[in-house]
mmCIF file of C-alpha atoms in Angstrom:
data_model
loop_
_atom_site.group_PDB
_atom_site.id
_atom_site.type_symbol
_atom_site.label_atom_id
_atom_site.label_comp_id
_atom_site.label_asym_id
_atom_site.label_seq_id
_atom_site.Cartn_x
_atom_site.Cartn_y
_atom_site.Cartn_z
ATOM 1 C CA UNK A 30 56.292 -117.583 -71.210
ATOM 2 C CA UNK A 31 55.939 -120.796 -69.349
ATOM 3 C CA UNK A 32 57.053 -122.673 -72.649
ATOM 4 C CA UNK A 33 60.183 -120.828 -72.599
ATOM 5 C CA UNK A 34 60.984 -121.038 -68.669
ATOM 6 C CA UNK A 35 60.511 -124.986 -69.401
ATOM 7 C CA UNK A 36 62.884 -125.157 -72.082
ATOM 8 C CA UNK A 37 65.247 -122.957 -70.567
ATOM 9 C CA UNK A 38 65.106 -125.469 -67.994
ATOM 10 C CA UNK A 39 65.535 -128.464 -69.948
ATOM 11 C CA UNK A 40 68.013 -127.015 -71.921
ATOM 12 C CA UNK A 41 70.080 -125.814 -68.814
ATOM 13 C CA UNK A 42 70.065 -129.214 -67.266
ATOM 14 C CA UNK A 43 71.347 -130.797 -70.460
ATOM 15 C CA UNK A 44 74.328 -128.336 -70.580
ATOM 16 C CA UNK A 45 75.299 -129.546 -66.401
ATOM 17 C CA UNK A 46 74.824 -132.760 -67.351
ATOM 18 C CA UNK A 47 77.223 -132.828 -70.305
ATOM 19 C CA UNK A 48 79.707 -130.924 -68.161
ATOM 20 C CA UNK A 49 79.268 -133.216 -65.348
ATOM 21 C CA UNK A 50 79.898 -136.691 -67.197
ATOM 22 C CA UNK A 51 82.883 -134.663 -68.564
ATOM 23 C CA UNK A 52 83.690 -134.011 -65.565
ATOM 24 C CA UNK A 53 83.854 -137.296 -63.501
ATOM 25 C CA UNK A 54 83.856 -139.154 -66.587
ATOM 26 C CA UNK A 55 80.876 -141.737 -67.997
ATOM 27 C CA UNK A 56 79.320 -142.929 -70.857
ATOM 28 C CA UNK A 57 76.157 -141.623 -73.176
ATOM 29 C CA UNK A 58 74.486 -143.819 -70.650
ATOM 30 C CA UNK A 59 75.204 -141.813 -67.990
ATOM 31 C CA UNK A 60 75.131 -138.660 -69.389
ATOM 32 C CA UNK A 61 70.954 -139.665 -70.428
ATOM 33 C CA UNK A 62 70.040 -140.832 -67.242
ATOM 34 C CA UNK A 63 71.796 -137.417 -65.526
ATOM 35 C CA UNK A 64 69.953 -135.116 -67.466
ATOM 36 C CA UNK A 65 66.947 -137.029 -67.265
ATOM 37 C CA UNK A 66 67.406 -137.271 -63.233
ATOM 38 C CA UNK A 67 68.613 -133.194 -63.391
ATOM 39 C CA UNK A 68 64.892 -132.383 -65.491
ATOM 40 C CA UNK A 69 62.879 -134.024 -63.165
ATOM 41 C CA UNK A 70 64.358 -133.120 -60.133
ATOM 42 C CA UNK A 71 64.341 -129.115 -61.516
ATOM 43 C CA UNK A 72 60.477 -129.662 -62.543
ATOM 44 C CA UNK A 73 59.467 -131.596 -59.091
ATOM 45 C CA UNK A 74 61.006 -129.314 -56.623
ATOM 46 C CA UNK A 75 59.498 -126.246 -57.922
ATOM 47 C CA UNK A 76 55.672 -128.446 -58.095
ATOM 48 C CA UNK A 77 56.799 -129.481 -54.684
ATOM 49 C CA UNK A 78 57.232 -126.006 -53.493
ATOM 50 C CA UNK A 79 54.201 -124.499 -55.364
ATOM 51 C CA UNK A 80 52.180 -126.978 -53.342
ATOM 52 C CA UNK A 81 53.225 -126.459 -50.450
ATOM 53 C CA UNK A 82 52.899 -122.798 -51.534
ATOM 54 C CA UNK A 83 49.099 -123.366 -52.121
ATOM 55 C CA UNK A 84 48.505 -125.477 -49.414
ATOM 56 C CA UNK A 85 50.146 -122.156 -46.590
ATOM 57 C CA UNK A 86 48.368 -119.482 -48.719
ATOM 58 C CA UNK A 87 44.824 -122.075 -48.604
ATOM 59 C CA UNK A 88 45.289 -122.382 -44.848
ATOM 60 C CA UNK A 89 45.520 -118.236 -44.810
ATOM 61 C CA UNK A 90 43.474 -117.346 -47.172
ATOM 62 C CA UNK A 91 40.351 -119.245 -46.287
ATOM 63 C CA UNK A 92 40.057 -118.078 -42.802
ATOM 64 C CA UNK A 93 40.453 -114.479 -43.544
ATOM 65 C CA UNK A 94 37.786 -114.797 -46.878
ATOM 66 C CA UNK A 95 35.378 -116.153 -44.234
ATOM 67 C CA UNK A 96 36.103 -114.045 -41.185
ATOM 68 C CA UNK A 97 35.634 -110.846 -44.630
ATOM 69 C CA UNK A 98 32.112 -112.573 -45.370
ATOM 70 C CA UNK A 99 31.103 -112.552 -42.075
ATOM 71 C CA UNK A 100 31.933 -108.877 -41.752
ATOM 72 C CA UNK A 101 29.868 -107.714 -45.045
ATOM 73 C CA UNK A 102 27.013 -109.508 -43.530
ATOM 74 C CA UNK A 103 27.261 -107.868 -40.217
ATOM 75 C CA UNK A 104 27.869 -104.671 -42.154
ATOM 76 C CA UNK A 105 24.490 -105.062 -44.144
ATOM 77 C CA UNK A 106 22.617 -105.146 -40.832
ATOM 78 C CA UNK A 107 22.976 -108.938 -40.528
ATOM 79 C CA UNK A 108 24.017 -109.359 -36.789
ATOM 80 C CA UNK A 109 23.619 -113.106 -36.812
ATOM 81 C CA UNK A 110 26.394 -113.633 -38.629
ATOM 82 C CA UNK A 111 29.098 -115.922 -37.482
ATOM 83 C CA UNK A 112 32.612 -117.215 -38.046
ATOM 84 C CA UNK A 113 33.413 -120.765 -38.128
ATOM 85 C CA UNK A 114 36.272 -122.238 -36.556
ATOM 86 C CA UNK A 115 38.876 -123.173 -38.264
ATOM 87 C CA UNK A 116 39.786 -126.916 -37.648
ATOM 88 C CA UNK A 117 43.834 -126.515 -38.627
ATOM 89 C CA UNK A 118 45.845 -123.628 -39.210
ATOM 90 C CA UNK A 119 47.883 -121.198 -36.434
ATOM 91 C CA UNK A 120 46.079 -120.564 -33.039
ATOM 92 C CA UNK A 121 45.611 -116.283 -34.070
ATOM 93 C CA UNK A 122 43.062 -117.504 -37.150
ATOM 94 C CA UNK A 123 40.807 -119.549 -34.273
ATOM 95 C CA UNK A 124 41.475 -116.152 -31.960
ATOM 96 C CA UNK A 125 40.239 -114.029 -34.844
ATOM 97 C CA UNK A 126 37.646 -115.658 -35.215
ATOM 98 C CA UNK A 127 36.561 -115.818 -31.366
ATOM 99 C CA UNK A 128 37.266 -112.474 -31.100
ATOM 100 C CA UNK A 129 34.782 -111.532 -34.416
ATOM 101 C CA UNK A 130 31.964 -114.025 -33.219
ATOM 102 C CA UNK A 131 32.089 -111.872 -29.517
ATOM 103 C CA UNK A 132 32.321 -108.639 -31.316
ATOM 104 C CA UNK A 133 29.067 -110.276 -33.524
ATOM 105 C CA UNK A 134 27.398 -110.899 -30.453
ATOM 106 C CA UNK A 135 27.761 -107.816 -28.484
ATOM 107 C CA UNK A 136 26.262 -105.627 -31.705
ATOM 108 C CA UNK A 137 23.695 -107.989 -31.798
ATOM 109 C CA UNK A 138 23.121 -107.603 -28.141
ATOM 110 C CA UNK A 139 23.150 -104.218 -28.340
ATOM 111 C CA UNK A 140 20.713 -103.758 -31.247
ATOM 112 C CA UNK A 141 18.342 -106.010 -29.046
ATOM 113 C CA UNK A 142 18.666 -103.978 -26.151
ATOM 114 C CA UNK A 143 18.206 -100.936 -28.267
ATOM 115 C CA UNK A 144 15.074 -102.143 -30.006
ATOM 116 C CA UNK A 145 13.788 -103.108 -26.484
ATOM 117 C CA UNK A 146 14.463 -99.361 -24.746
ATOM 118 C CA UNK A 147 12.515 -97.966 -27.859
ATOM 119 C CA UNK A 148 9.575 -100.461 -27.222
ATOM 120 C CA UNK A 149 10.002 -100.165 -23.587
ATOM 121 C CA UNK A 150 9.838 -96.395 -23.582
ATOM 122 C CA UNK A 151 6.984 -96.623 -25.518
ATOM 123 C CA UNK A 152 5.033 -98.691 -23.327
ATOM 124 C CA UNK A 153 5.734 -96.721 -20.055
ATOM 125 C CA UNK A 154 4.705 -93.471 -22.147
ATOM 126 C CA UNK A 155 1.899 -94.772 -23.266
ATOM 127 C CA UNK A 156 0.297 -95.979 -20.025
ATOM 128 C CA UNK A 157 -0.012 -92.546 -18.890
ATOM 129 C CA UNK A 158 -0.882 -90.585 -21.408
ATOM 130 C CA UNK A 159 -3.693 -92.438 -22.490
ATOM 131 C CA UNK A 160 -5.048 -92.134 -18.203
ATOM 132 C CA UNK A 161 -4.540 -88.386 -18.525
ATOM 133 C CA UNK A 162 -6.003 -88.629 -22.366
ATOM 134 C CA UNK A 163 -8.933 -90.894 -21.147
ATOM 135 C CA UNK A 164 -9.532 -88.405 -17.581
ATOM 136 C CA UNK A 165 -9.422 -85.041 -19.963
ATOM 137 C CA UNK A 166 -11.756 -86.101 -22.148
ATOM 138 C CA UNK A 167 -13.918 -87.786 -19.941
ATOM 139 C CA UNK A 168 -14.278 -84.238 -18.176
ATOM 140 C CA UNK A 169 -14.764 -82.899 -21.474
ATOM 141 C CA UNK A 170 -17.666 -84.699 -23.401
ATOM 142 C CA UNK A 171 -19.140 -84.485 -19.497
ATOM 143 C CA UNK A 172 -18.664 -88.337 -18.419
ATOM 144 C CA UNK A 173 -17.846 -86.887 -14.912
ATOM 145 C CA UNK A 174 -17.470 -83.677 -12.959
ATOM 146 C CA UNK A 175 -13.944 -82.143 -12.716
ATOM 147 C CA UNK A 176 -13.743 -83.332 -8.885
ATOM 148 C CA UNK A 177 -10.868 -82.738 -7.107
ATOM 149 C CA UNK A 178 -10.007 -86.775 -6.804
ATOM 150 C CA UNK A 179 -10.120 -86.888 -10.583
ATOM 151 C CA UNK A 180 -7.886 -83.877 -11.614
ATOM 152 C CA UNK A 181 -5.593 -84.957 -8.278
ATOM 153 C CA UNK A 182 -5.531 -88.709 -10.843
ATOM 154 C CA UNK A 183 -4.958 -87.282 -13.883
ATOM 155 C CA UNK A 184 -1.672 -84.738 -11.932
ATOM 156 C CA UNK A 185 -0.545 -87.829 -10.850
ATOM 157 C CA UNK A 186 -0.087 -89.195 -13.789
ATOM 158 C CA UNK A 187 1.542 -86.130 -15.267
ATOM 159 C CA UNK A 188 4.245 -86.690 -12.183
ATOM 160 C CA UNK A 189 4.927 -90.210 -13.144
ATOM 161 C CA UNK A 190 5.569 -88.576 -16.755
ATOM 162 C CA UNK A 191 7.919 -85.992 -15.536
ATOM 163 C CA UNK A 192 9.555 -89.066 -13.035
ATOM 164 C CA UNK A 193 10.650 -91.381 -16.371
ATOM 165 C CA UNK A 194 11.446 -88.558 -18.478
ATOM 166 C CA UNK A 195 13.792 -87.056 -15.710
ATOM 167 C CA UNK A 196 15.182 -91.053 -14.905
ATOM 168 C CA UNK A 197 15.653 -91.335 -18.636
ATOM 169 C CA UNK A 198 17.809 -87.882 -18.759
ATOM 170 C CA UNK A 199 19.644 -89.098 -16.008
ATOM 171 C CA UNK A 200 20.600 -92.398 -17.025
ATOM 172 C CA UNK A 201 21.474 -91.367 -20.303
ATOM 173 C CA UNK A 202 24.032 -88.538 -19.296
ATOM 174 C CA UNK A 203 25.481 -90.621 -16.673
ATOM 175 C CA UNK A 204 26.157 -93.425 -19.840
ATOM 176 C CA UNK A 205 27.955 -91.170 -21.648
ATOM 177 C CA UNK A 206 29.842 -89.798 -18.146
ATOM 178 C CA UNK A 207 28.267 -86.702 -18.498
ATOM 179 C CA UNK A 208 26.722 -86.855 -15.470
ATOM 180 C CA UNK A 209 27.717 -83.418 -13.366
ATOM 181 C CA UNK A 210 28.773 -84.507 -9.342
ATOM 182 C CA UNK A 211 29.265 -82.262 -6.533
ATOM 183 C CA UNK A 212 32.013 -83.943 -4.964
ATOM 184 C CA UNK A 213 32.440 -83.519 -0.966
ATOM 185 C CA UNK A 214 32.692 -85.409 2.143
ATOM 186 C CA UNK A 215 29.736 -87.672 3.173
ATOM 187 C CA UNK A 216 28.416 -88.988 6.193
ATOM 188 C CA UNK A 217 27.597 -92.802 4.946
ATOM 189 C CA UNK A 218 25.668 -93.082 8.817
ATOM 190 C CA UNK A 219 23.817 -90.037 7.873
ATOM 191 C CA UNK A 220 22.866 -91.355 4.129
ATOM 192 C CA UNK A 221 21.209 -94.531 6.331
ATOM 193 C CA UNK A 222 19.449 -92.805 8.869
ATOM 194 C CA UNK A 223 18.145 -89.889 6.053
ATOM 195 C CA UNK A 224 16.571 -92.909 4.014
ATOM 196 C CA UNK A 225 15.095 -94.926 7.353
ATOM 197 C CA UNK A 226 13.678 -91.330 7.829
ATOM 198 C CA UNK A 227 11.496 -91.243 4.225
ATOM 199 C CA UNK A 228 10.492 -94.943 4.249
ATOM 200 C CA UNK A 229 9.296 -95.058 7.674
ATOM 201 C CA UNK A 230 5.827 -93.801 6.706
ATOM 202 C CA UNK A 231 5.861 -96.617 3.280
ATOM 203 C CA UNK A 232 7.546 -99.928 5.612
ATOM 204 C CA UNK A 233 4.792 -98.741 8.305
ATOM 205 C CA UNK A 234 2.144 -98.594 5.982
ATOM 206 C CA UNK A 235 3.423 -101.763 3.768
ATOM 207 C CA UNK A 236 3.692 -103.917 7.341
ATOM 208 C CA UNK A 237 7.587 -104.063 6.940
ATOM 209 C CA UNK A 238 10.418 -103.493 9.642
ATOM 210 C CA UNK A 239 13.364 -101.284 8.734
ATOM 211 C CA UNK A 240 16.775 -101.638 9.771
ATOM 212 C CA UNK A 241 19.860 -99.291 10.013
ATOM 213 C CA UNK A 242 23.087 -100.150 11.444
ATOM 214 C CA UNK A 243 26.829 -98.969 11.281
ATOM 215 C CA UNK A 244 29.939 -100.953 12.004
ATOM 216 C CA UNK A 245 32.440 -99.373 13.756
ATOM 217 C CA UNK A 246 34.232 -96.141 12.505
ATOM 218 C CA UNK A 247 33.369 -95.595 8.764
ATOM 219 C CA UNK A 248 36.377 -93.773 5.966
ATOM 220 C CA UNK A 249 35.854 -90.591 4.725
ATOM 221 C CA UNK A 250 33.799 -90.771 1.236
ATOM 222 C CA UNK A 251 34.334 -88.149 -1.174
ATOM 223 C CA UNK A 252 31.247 -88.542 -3.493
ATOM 224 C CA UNK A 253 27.710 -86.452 -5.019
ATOM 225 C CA UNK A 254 25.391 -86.712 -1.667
ATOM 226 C CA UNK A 255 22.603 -86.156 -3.411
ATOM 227 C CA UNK A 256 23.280 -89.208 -5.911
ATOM 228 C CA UNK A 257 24.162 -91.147 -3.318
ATOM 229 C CA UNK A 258 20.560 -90.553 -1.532
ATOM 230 C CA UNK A 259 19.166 -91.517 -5.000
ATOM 231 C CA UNK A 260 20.791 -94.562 -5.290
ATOM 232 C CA UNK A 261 19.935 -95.583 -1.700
ATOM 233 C CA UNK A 262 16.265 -94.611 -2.520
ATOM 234 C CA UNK A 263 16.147 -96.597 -5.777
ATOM 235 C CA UNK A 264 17.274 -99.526 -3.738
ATOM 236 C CA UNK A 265 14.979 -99.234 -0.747
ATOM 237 C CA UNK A 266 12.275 -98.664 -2.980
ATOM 238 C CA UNK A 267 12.481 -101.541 -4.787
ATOM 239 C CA UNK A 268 12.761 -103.474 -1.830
ATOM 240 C CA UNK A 269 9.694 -102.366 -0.322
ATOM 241 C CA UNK A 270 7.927 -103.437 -3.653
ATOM 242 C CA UNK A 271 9.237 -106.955 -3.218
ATOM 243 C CA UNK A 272 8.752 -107.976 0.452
ATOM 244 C CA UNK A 273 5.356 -108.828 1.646
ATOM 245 C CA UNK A 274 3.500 -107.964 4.742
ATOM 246 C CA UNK A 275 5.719 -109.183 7.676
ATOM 247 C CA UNK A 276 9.281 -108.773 5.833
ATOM 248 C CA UNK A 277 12.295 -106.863 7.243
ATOM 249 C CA UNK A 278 14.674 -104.577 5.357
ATOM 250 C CA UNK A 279 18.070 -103.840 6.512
ATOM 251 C CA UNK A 280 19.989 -101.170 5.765
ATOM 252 C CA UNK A 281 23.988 -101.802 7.226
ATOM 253 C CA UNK A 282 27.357 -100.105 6.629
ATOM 254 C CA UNK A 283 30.847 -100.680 7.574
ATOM 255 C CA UNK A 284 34.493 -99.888 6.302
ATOM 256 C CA UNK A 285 36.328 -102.314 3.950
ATOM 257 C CA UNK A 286 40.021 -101.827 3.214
ATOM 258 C CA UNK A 287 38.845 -100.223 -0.229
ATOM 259 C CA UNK A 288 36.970 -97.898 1.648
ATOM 260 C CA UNK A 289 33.452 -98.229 2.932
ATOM 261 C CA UNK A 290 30.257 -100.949 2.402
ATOM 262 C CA UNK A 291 26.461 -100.438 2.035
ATOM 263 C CA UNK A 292 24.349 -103.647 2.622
ATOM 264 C CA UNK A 293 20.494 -103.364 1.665
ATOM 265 C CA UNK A 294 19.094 -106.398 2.586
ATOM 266 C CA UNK A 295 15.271 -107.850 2.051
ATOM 267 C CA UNK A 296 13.213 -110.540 3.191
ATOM 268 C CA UNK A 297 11.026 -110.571 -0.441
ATOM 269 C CA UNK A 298 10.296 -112.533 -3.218
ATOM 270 C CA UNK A 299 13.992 -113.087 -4.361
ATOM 271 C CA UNK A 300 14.925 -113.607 -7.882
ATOM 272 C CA UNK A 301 15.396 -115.970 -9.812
ATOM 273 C CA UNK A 302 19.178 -117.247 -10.517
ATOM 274 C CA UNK A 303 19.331 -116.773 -14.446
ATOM 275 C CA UNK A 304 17.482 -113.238 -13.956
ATOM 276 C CA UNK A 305 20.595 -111.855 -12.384
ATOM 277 C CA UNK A 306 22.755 -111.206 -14.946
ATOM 278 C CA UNK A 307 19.963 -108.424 -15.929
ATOM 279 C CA UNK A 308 18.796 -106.671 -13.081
ATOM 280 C CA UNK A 309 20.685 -103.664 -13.710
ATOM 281 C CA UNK A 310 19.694 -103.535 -17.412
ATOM 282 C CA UNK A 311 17.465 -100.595 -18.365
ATOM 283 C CA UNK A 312 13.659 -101.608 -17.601
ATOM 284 C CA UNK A 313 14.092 -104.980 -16.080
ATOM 285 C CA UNK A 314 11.455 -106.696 -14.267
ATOM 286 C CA UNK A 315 12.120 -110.058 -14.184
ATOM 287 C CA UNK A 316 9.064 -112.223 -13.906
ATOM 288 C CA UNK A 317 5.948 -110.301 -13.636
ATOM 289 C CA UNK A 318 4.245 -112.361 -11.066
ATOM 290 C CA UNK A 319 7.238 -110.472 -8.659
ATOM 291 C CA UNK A 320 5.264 -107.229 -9.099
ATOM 292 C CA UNK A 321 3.754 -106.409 -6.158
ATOM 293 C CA UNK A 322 0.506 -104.098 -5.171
ATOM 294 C CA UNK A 323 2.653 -101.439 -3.941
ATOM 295 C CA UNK A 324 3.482 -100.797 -8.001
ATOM 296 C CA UNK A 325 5.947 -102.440 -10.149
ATOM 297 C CA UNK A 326 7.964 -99.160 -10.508
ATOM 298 C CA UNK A 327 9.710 -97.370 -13.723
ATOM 299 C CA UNK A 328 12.648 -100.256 -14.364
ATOM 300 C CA UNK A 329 15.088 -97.873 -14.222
ATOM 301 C CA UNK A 330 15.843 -97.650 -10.788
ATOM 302 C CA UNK A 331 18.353 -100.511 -10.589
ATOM 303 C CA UNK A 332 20.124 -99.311 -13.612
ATOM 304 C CA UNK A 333 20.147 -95.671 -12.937
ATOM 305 C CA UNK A 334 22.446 -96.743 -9.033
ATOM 306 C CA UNK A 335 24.288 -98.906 -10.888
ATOM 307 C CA UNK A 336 25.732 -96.185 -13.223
ATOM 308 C CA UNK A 337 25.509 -93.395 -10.118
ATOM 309 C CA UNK A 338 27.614 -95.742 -8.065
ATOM 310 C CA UNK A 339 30.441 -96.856 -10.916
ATOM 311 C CA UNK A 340 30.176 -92.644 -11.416
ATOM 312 C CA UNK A 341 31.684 -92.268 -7.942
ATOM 313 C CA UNK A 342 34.524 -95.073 -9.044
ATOM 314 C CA UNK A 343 32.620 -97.792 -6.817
ATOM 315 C CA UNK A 344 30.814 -100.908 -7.702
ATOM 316 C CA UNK A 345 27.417 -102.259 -6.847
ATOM 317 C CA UNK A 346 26.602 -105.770 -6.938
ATOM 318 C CA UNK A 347 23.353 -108.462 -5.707
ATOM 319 C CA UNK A 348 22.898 -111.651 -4.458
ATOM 320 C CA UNK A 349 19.783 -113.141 -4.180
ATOM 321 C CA UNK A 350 17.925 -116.671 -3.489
ATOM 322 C CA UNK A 351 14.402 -117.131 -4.641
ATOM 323 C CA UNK A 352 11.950 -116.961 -1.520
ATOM 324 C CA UNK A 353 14.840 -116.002 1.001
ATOM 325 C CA UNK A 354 15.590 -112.654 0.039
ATOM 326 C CA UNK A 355 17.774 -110.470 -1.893
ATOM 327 C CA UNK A 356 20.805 -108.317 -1.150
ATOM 328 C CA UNK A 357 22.388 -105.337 -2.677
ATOM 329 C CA UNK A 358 25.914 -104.550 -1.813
ATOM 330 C CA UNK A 359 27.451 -100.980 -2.660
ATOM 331 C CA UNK A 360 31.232 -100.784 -2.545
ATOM 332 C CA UNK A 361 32.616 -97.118 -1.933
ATOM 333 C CA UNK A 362 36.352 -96.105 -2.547
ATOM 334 C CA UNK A 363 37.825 -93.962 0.427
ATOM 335 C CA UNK A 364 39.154 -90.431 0.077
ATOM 336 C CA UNK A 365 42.754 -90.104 -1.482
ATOM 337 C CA UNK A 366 45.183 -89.890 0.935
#
């Protein structure tokens, strides 16, 4: 077939260039050198155009072959896998292959964080259960008498069970936005003062002075009270783990032209600056030498207000400086008008 397009060619060139010395007149001479000029100029613009052919189709091709590798590694459970850039070709091959390597890393992300709930879980069953396990048996083979301090130990345990298993439940239905709300009007200065009302016995106890304060006339909220109350809990909770003996935690509210803002303040610890990116990840704890006597707490307390207060259309965000303090600001929407 190729044969036969060539001497088609060849043979069609010879015919213009007789016609053409015929035409404008010219020796053999002329007539050679025509067709010889005519053949090579029909045989090098077709090479000329198949290269540049090969070179458009090389420049497409291998970008999308290695962006189609990449994804049959990732699909074979190899998250690691990443596209290189391109060093020529059109800006959308370098975008696709920006926007593959983030896709890459947010699976792989999210297969860590996945392998570290499972392990995590895990570890805050296991605690417990092997206290209760260790106190039944104990009781059992006759170690010690069932006293009322030992059963009261092992109950307690069986209440921090029930706690992560009902923290768990509620973090994973308000993921999926499954999370039921009873929406009505609520009293942000009466959230504050209900929480300075069940830590006043822990700050007393713990040495630490708590705060509450409202700025002038607050918005109308339309939120879950209840969830609310949690997420207030979680964060005064956590503060009282992380602010020694002598600390203050404040508790302040005011409006905001999106509609109203809850300030929970501590004198603790602090954390550290490349720690808080995570804080509201699921089981965070940041360094361990934070953990203070009062208990180090589930690590879902952060992470179950931060879904409770995106549930109610707000956002919740922290600041924090290492031996200073740490602050935890809650950002409301007003009622619809």
């Amino acid at each position: 077939m190729f044969g036969l397009i060539i001497l088609l060619v060849v043979g069609g060139m010879g015919v213009l260039a007789n016609l053409l010395a015929r035409l404008f007149g010219g020796s053999t001479e002329t007539r050679v050198l025509t067709w010889v000029g005519g053949c090579g100029l029909s045989l090098a613009l077709p090479l000329l155009a198949g290269l540049l052919a090969f070179r458009v189709f090389r420049g497409v091709a291998t970008p999308l072959a290695d962006v189609m590798a990449a994804a049959d590694e990732v699909a074979a459970g190899d998250l690691s896998a990443r596209v290189s850039m391109p060093e020529h070709g059109p800006d959308a091959f370098r975008n696709l292959a920006e926007s593959f390597n983030r896709m890459a890393e947010e699976l792989q992300r999210a297969d860590q964080q996945r392998r570290n709930l499972t392990a995590d879980v895990a570890h805050e069953l296991r605690n417990p259960l092997h206290i209760i396990q260790g106190n039944l048996e104990g009781i059992l083979d006759g170690v010690y008498e069932p006293r009322h301090d030992h059963v009261m130990a092992t109950l307690e345990e069986t209440r921090l069970l029930a706690r992560l298993v009902d923290d768990l439940g509620t973090l994973s239905l308000a993921e999926a936005g499954q999370l039921a709300l009873r929406r009505d009007r609520v009293d942000i200065a009466g959230l504050l003062a209900d929480s300075r009302t069940s830590f006043s016995g822990q700050t007393e106890a713990a040495g630490l002075n708590l705060q509450v304060s409202v700025e002038g006339d607050l918005p109308t909220i339309i939120g879950d009270e209840g969830r609310l109350e949690q997420v207030l809990s979680n964060l005064v909770a956590n503060a009282v783990r992380h602010t020694p003996s002598g600390g203050s935690i404040a508790l302040h509210a005011r409006g905001t032209p999106f509609g109203a803002r809850i300030d929970v303040k501590d004198t603790g610890a602090g954390i550290p600056a490349e720690d808080l990116p995570y804080v509201f990840d699921r089981f965070w704890r940041g360094d361990k030498s934070r953990a203070h006597a009062r208990g180090a707490g589930s690590g879902l307390g952060l992470a179950i207000a931060r879904q409770l207060v995106e549930a109610h259309g707000g956002h919740i965000g922290v600041m924090s400086e290492p031996g200073v303090g740490t602050a935890f600001t809650i950002d409301l929407p007003r009622e619809p008008v």
